[in-house]
PDB file of C-alpha atoms and ligand atoms in Angstrom:
ATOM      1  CA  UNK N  19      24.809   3.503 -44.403  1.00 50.00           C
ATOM      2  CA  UNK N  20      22.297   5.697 -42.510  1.00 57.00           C
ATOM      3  CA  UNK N  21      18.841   4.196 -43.027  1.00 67.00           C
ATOM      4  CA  UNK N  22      16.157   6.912 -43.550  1.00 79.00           C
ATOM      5  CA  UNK N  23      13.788   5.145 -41.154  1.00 85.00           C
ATOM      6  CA  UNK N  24      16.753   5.549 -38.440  1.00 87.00           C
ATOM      7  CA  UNK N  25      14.805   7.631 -36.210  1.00 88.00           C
ATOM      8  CA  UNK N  26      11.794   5.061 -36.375  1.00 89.00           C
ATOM      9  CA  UNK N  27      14.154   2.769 -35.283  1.00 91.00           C
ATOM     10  CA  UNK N  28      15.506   4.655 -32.156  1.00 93.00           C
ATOM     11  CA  UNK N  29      11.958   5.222 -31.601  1.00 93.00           C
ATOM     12  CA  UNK N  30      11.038   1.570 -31.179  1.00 92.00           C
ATOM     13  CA  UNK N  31      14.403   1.361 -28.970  1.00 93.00           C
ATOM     14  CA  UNK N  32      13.165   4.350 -26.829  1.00 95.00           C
ATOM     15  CA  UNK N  33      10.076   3.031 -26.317  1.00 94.00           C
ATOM     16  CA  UNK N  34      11.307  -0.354 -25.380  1.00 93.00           C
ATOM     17  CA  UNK N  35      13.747   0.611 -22.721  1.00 95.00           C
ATOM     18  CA  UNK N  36      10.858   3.588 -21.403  1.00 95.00           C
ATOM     19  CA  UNK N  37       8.759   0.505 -21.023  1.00 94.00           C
ATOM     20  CA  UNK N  38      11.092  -1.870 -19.223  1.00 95.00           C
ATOM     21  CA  UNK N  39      11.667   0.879 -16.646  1.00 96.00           C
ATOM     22  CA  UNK N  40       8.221   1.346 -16.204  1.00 95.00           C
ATOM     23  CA  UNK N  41       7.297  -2.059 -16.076  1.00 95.00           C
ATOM     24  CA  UNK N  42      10.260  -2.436 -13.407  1.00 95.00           C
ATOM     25  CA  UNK N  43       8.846   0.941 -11.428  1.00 95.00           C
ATOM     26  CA  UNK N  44       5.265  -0.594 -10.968  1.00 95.00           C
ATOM     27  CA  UNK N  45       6.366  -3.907  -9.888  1.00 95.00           C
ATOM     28  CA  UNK N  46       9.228  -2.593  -7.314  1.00 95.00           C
ATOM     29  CA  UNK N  47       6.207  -0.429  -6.103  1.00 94.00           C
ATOM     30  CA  UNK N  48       4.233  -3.948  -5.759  1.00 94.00           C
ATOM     31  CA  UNK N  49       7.308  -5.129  -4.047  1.00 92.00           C
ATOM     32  CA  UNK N  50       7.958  -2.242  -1.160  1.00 93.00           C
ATOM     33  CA  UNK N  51       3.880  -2.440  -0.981  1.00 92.00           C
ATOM     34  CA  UNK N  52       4.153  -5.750   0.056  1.00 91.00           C
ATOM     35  CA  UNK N  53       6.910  -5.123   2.411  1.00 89.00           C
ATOM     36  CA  UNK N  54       5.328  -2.282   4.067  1.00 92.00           C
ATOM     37  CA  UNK N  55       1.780  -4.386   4.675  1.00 93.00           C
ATOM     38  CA  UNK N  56       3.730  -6.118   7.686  1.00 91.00           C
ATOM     39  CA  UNK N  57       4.655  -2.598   8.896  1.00 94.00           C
ATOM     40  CA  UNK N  58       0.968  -1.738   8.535  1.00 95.00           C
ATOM     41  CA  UNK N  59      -0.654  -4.468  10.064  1.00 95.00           C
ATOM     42  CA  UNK N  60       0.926  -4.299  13.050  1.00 95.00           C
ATOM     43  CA  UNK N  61       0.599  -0.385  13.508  1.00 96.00           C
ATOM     44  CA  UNK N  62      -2.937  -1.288  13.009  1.00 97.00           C
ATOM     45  CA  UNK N  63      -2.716  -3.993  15.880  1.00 96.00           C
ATOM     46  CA  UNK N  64      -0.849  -1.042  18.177  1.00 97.00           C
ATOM     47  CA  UNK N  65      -3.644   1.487  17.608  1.00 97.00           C
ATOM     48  CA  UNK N  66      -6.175  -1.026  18.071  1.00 97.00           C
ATOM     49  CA  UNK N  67      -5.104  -2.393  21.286  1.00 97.00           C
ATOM     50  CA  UNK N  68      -4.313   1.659  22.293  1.00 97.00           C
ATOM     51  CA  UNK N  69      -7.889   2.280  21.997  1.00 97.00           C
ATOM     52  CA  UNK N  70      -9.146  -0.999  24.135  1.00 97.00           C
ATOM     53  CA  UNK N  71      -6.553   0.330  26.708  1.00 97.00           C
ATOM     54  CA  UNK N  72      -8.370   4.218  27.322  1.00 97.00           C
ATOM     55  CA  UNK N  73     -11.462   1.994  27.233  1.00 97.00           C
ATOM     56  CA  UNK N  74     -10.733  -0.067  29.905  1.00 97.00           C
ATOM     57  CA  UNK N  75      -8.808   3.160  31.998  1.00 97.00           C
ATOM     58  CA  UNK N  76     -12.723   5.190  31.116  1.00 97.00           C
ATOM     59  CA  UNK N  77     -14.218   2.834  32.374  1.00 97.00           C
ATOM     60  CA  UNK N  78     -11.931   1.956  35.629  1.00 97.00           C
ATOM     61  CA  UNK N  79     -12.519   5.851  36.275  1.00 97.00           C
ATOM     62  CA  UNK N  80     -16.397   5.180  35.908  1.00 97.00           C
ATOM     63  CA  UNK N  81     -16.122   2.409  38.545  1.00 97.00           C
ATOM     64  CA  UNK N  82     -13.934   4.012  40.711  1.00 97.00           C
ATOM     65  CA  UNK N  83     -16.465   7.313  41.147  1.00 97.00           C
ATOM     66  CA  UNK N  84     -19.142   4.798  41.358  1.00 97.00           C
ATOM     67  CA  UNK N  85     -17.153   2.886  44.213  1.00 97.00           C
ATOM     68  CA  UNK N  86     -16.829   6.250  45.818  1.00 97.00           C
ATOM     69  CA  UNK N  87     -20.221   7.373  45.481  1.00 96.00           C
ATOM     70  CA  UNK N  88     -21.528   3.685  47.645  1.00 96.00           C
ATOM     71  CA  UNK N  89     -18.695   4.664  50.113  1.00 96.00           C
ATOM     72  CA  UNK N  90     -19.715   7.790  50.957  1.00 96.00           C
ATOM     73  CA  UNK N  91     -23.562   6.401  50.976  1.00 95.00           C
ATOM     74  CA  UNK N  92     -22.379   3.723  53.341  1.00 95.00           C
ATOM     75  CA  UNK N  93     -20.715   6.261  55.942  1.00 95.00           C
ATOM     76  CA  UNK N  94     -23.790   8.684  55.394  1.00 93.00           C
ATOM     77  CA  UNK N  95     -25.784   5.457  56.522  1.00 92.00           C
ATOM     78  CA  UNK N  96     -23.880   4.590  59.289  1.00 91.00           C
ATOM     79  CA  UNK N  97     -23.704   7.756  60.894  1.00 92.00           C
ATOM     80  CA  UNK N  98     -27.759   7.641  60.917  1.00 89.00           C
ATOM     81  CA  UNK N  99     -27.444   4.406  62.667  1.00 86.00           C
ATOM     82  CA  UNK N 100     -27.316   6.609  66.579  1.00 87.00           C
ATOM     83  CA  UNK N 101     -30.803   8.671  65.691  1.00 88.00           C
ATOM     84  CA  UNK N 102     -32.767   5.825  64.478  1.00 86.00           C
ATOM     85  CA  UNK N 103     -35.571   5.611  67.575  1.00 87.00           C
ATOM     86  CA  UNK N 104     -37.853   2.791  66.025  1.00 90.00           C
ATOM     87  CA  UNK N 105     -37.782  -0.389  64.678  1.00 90.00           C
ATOM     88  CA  UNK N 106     -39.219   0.555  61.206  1.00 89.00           C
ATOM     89  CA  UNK N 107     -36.491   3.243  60.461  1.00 88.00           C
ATOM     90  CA  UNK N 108     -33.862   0.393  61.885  1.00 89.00           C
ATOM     91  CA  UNK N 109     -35.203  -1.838  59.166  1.00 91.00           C
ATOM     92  CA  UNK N 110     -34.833   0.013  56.576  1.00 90.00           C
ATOM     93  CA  UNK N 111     -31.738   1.453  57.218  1.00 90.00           C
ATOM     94  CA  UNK N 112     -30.189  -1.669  57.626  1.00 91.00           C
ATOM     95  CA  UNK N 113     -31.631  -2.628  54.052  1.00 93.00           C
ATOM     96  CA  UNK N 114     -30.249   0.493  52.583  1.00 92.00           C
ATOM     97  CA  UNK N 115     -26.744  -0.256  54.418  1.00 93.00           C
ATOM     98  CA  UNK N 116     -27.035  -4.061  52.854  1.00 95.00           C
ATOM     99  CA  UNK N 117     -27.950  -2.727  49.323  1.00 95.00           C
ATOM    100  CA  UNK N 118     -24.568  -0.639  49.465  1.00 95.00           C
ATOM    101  CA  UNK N 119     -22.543  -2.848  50.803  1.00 96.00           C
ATOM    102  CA  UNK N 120     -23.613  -5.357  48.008  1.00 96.00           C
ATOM    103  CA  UNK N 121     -23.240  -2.650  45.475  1.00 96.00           C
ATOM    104  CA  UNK N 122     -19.459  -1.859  46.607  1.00 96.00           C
ATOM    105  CA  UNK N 123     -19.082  -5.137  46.645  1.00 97.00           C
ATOM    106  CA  UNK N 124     -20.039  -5.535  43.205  1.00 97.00           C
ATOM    107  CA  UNK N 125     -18.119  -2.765  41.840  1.00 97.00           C
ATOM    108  CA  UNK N 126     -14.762  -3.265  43.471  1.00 97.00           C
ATOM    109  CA  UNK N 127     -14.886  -6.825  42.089  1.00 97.00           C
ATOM    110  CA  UNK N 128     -16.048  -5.265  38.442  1.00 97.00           C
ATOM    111  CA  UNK N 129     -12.422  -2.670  39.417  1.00 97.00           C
ATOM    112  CA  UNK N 130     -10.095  -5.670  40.235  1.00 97.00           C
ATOM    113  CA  UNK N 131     -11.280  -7.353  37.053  1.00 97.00           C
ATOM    114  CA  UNK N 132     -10.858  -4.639  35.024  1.00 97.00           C
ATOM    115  CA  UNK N 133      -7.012  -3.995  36.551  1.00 97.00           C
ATOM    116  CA  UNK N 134      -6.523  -7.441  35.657  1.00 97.00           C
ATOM    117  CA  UNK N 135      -7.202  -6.639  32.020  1.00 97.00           C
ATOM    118  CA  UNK N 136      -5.656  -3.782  31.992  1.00 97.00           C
ATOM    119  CA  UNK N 137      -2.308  -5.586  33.287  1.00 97.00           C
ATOM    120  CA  UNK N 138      -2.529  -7.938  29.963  1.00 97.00           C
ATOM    121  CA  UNK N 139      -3.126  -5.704  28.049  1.00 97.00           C
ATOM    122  CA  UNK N 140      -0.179  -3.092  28.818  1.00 97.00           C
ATOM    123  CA  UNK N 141       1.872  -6.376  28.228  1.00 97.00           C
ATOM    124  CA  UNK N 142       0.134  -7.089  25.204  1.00 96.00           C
ATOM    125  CA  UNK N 143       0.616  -3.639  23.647  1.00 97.00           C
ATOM    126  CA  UNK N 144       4.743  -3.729  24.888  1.00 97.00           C
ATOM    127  CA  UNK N 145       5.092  -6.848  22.526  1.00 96.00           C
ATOM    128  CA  UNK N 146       3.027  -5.243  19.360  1.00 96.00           C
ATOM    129  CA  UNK N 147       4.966  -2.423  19.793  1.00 96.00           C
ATOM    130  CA  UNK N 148       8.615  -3.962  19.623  1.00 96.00           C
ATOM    131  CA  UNK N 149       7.206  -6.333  16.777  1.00 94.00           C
ATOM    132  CA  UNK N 150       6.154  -3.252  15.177  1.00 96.00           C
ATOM    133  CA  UNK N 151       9.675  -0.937  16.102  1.00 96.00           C
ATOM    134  CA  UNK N 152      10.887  -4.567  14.699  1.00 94.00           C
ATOM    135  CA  UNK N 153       9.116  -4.937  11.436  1.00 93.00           C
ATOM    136  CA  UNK N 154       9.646  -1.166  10.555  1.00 94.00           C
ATOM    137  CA  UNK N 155      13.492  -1.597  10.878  1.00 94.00           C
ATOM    138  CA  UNK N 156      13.089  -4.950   8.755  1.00 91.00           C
ATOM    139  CA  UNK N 157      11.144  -2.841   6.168  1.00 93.00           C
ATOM    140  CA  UNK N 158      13.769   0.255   5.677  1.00 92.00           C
ATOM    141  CA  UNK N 159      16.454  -1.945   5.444  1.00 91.00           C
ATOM    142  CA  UNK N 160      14.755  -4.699   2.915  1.00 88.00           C
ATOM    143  CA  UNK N 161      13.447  -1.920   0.834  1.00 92.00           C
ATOM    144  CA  UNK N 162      16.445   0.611   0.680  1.00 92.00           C
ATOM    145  CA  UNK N 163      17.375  -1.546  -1.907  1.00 93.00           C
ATOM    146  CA  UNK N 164      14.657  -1.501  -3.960  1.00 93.00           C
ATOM    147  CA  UNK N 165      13.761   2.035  -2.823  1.00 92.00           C
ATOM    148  CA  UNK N 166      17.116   2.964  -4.762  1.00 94.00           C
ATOM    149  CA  UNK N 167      16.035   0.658  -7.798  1.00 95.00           C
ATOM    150  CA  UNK N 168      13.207   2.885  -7.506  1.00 94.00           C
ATOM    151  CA  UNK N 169      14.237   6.124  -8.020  1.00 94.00           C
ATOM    152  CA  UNK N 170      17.025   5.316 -10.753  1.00 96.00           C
ATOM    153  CA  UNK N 171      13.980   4.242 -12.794  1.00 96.00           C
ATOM    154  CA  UNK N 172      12.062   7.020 -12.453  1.00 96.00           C
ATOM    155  CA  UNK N 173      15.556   8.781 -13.503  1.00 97.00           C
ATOM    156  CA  UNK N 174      15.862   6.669 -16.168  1.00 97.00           C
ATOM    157  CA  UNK N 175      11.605   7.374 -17.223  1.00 97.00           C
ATOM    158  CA  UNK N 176      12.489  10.982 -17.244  1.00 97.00           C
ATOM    159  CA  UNK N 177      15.043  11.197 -19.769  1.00 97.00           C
ATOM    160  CA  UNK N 178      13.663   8.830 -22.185  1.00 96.00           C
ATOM    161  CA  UNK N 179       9.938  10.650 -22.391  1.00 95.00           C
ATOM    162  CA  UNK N 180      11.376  13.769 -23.710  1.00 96.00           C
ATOM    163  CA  UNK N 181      13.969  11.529 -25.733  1.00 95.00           C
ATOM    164  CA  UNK N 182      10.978   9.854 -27.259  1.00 94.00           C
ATOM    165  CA  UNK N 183       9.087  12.920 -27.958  1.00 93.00           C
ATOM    166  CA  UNK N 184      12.118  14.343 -29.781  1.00 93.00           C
ATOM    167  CA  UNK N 185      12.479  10.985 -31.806  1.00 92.00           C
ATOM    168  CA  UNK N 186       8.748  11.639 -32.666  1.00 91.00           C
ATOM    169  CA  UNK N 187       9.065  14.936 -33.849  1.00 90.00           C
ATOM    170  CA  UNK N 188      11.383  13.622 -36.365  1.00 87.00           C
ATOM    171  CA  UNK N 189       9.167  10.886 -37.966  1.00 88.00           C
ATOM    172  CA  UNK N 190       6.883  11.961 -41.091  1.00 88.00           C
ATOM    173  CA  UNK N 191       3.589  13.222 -40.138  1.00 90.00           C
ATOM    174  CA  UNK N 192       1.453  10.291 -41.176  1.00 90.00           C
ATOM    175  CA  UNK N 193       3.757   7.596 -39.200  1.00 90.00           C
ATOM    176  CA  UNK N 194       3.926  10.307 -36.469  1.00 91.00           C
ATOM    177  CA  UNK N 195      -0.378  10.976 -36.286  1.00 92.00           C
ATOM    178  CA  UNK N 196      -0.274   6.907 -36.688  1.00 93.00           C
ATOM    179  CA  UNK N 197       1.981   6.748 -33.103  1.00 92.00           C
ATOM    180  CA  UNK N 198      -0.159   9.080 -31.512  1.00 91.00           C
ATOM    181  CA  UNK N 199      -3.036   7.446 -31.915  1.00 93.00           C
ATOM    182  CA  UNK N 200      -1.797   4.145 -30.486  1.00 93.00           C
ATOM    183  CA  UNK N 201      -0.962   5.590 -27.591  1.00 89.00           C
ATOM    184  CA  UNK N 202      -4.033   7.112 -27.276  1.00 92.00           C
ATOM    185  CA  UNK N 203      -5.320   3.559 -27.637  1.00 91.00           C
ATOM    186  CA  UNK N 204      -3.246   2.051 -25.369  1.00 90.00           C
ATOM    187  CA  UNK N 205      -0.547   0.527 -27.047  1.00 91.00           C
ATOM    188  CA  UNK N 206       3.190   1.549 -25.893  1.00 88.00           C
ATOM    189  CA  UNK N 207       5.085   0.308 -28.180  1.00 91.00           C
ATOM    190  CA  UNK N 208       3.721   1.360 -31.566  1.00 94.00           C
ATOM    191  CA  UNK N 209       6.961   0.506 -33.709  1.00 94.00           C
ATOM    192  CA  UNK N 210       8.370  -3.005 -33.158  1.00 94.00           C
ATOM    193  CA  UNK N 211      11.223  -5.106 -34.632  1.00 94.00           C
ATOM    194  CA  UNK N 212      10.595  -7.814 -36.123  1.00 95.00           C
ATOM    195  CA  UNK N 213      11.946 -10.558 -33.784  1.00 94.00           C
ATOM    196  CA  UNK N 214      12.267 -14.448 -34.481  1.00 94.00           C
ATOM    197  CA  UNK N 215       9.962 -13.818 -37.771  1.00 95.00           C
ATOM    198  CA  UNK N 216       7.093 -12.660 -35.387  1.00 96.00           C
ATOM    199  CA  UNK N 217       6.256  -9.162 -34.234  1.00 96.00           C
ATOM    200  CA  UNK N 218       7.763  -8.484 -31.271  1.00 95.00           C
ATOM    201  CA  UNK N 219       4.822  -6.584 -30.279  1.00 94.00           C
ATOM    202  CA  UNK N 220       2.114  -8.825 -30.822  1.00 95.00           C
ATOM    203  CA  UNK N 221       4.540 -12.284 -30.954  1.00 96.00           C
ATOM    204  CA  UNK N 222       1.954 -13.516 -33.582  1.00 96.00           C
ATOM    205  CA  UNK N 223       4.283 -15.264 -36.178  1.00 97.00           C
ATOM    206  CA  UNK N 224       4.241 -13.474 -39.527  1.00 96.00           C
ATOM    207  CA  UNK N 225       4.240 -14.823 -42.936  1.00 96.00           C
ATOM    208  CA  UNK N 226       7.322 -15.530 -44.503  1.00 96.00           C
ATOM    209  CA  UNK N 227       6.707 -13.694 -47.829  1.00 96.00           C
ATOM    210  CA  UNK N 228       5.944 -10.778 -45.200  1.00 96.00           C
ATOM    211  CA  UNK N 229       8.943 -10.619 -43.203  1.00 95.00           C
ATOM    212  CA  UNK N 230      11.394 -11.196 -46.442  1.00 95.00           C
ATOM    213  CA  UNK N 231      10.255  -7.863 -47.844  1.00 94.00           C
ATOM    214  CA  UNK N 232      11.552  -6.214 -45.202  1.00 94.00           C
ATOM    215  CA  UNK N 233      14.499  -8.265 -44.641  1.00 93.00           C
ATOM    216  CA  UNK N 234      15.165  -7.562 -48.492  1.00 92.00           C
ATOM    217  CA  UNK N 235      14.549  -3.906 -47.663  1.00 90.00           C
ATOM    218  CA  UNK N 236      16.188  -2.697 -44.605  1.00 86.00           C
ATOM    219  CA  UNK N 237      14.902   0.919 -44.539  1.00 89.00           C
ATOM    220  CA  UNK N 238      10.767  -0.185 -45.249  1.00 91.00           C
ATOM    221  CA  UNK N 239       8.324  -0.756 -42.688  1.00 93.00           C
ATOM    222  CA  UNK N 240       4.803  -2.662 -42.486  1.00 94.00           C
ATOM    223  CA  UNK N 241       2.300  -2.735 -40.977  1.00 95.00           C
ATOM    224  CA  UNK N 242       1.497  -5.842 -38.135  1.00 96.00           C
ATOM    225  CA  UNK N 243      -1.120  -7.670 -39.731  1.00 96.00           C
ATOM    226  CA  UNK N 244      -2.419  -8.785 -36.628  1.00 95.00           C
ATOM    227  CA  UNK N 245      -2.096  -5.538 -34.313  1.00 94.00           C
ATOM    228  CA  UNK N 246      -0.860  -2.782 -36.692  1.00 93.00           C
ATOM    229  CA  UNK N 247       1.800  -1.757 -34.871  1.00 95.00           C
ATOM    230  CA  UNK N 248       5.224  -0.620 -37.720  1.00 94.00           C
ATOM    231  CA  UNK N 249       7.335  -3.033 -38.088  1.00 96.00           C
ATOM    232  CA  UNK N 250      10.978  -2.921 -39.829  1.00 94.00           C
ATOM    233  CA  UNK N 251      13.291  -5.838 -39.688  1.00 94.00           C
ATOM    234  CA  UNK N 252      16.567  -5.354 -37.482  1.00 90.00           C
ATOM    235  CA  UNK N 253      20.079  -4.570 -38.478  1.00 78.00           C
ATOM    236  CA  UNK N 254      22.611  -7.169 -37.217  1.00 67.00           C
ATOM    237  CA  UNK N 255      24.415  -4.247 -35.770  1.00 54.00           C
ATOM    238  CA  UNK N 256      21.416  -2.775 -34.509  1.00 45.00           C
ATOM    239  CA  UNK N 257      21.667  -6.244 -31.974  1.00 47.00           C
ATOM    240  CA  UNK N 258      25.188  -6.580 -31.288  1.00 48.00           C
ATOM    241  CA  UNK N 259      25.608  -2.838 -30.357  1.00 47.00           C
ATOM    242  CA  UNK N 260      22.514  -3.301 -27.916  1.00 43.00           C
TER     243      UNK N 260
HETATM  244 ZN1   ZN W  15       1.711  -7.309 -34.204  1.00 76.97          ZN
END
């Protein structure tokens, strides 16, 4: 026998399996999220050590002009050394020659330094960057899986929203102005079985007197006391054949 509340039932069914998938899209979303955080953090590790590295070569190109402009101060000094006729102008060219000589001093110690770091860190970025080649190969082939999962959801998700809106358009208007506002509210799954003599979409336990009615009269629905959602009690078949 065909029940006349048939389509309210492959309503509730529709809904159900349109929310499982997109219960099971979110979380495998979650799930290649998490996998890809690895990926990120260490691309984030490789750029940040990148830009430390031009730092350091900036600044080795600052010191090395610098080092260049004491050398060429030194030799300028030097050469004034023959022409200096007193002792006043020896003095203070030999203080200007100490100064720069101190100064280069200085600055190729601040250069050697700063090759030092720059050796480290050259090693330093070669070992993000295999982690990271490393971790990127890990996450395509852990989340081609789920990457697959993926899209045969979102398959699935479009063929059962028009599905349900076609189910919909068969329901009476009042039942039909009821669903829409639910989902308006929030609530996915506006018709429910009845399942283990509670609604299956609240799971508070119903009355007995309640669910009997229905039981006693396959093709009526209620309303949840508790949420308000339609319920109708199950067919057997209904169970077996899904
Ligand atoms: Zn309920």
């Amino acid at each position: 026998m065909l029940l006349t509340i048939q389509p309210l039932i492959d309503l509730a069914n529709t809904d159900l399996e349109l929310q499982t998938n997109i219960f099971s899209r979110s979380h495998l979303e979650r799930q290649i999220d998490t996998a890809r955080s690895v990926v990120d953090q260490h691309q984030k590790l490789f750029e940040q050590k990148n830009n430390e590295l031009s730092h350091i070569i900036n600044e080795g190109k600052e010191v090395q002009n610098n080092i260049q402009i004491q050398e060429e101060l030194i030799l300028r000094l030097d050469e004034q050394v023959p022409k200096i006729r007193n002792e006043k102008e020896f003095a203070a060219s030999k203080n200007q020659l100490e100064e720069a000589r101190k100064m280069l001093g200085l600055l190729e110690d601040k250069m050697l330094e700063l090759d030092m770091k720059k050796e480290d860190l050259d090693q330093e970025i070669d070992s993000v960057n295999s982690e990271l080649t490393e971790s990127n190969s890990a996450f395509q082939e852990e989340t081609s899986g789920l990457l697959k999962k993926q899209e045969k959801a979102e398959k699935k998700i479009a063929k059962l929203e028009p599905r349900r809106n076609r189910l919909l358009k068969k329901t009476p208007q009042n039942i039909k102005r009821f669903y829409e506002r639910c989902q308006e509210s929030g609530i996915s799954t506006p018709v429910c079985a009845i399942q283990d003599k509670s609604c299956s979409g609240c799971h508070m336990v119903l009355l007995p007197q309640f669910v009997n009615e229905l039981m006693a009269n396959p093709n009526a629905h209620k309303n949840c006391p508790y949420c308000s959602r339609i319920l109708y009690f199950p067919e057997v078949e209904e169970e077996i054949e899904s």
